[in-house]
Coordinates of C-alpha atoms in Angstrom, one line a residue:
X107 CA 27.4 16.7 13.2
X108 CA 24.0 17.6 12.5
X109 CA 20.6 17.8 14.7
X110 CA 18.7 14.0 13.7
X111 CA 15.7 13.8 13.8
X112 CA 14.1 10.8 15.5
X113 CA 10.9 8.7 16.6
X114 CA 11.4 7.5 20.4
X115 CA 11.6 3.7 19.0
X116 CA 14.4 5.1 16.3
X117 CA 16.4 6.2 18.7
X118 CA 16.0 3.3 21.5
X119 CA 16.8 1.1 18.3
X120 CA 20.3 2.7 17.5
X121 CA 21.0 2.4 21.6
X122 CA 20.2 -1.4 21.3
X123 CA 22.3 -1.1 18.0
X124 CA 25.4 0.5 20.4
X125 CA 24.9 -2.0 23.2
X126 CA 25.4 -5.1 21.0
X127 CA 28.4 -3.7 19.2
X128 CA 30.2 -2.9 21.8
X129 CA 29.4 -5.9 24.4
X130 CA 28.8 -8.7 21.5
X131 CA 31.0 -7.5 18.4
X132 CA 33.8 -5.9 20.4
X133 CA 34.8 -9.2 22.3
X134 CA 34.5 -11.3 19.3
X135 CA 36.9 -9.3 17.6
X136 CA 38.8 -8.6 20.5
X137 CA 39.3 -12.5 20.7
X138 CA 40.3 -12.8 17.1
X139 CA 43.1 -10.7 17.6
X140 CA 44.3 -12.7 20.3
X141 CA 44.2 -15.6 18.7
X142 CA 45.5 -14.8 15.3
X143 CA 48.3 -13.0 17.5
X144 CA 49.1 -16.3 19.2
X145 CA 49.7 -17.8 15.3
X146 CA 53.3 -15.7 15.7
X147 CA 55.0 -13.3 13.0
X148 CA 52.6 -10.7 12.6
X149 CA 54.2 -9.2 10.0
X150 CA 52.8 -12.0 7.5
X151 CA 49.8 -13.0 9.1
X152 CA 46.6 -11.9 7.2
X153 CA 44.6 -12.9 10.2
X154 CA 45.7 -10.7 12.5
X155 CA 45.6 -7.7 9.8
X156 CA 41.8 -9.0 8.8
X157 CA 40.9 -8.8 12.6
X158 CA 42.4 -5.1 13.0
X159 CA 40.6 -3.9 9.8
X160 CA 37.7 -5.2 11.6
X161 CA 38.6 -3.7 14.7
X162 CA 39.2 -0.1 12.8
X163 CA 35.5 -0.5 10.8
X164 CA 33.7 -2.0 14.4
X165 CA 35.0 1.3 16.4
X166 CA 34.5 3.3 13.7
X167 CA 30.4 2.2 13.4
X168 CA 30.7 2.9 17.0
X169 CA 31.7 6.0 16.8
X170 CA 29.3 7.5 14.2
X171 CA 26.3 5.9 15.9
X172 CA 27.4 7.5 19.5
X173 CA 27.4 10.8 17.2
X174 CA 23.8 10.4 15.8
X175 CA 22.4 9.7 19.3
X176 CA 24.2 12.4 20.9
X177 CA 22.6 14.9 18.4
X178 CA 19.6 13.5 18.6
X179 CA 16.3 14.7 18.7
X180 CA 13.2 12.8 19.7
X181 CA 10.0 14.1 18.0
X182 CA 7.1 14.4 20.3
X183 CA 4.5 12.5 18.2
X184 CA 1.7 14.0 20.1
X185 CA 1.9 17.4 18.6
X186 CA 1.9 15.9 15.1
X187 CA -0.9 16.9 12.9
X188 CA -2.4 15.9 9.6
X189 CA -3.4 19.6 8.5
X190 CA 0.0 19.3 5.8
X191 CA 2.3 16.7 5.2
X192 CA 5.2 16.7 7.8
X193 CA 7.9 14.3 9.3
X194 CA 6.6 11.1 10.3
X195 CA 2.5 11.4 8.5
X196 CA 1.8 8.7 6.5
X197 CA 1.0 10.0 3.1
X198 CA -1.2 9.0 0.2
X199 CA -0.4 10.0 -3.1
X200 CA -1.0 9.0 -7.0
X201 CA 0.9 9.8 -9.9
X202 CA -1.4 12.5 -11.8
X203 CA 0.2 10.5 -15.5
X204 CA -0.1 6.9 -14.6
X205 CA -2.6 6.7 -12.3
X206 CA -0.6 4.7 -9.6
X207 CA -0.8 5.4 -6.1
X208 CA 1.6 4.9 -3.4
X209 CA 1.9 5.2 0.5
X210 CA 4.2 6.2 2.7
X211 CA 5.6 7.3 6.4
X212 CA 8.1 10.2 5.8
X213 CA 10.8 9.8 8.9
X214 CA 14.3 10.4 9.8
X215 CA 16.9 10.0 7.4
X216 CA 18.3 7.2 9.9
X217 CA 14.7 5.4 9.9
X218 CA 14.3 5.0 6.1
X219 CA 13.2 1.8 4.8
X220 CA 11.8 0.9 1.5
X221 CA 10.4 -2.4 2.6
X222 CA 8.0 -1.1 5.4
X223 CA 7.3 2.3 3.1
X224 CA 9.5 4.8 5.2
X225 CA 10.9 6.6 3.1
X226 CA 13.8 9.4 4.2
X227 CA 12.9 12.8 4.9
X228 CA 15.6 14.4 2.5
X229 CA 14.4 12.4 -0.6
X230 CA 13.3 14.6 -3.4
X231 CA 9.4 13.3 -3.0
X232 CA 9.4 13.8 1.1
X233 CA 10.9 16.9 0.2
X234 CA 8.3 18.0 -2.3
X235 CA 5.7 17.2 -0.4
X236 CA 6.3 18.8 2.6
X237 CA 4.2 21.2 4.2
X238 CA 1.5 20.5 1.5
X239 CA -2.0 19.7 1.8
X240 CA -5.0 16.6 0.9
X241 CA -5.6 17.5 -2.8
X242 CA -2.7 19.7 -3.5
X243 CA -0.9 18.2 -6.8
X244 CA 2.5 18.8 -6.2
X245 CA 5.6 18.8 -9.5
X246 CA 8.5 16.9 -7.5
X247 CA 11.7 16.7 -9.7
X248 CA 12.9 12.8 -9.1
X249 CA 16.1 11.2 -11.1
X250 CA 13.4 10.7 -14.1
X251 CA 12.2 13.8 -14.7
X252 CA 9.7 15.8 -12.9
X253 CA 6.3 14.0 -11.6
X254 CA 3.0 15.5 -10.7
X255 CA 1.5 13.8 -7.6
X256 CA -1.5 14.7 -6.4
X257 CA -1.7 13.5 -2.5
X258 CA -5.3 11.5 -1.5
X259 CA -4.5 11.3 2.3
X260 CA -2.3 12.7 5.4
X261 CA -2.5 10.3 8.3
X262 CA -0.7 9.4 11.2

């Protein structure tokens, strides 16, 4: 697996993540088992097969977080600057055509969320405006077509 890429809260977040899967979700399925086993023939009990598949999908979310942490790498946010855009600035930018402008926090891919305006590092528009700088207009080619942005402000 590859090297992640992660704040310090990121990463104590997928821990917290590990810790209630495998001491709250485990048992739980653990005990459906049991108890669907107790219901007899298991050769025609869609219980028991539900609870396994569960089982199967609940190990296998263990598994692949266990991997991300193990490769992970926390980013110390105190050498960060706002000279060009990089992982984890908070970036300003407006579309040169329409006018609109937008904000976001570029982090991990494993951070990403659209609600709080985080968007993924390996996006097309993190990726296109990586290592620019304030004023540069950047062309990023999105889905639609390719958009000029011109980025206002680089923040932390």
């Amino acid at each position: 697996m590859a090297i992640t890429y992660m704040t310090k809260e990121g990463y104590d977040r997928k821990l917290e993540e590990i810790a209630y899967l495998e001491t709250v979700k485990r048992p739980e399925i653990s005990r459906a088992i049991a108890e669907a086993r107790d219901k007899g023939d298991l050769s025609e009990n869609a219980e028991y097969d539900a609870a396994k598949e569960a089982q199967g999908l609940l190990e296998m979310k263990i598994a692949q977080l266990k991997d991300l942490v193990a490769n992970a790498r926390i980013i110390d946010e105190s050498k960060l600057t706002t000279d060009e855009v990089q992982m984890l600035n908070r970036v300003k930018i407006r579309n040169v055509a329409t006018g609109a402008e937008a904000e976001y926090t570029i982090v991990a891919d494993s951070e990403a969320d659209m609600k709080a305006r985080k968007i993924a590092i390996s996006t097309p528009i993190a990726r296109g405006l990586l290592g620019h700088k304030k004023g540069d207009v950047v062309q990023i080619a999105i889905p639609a077509g390719t958009v000029s942005f011109e980025i206002l402000d680089i923040s932390l």
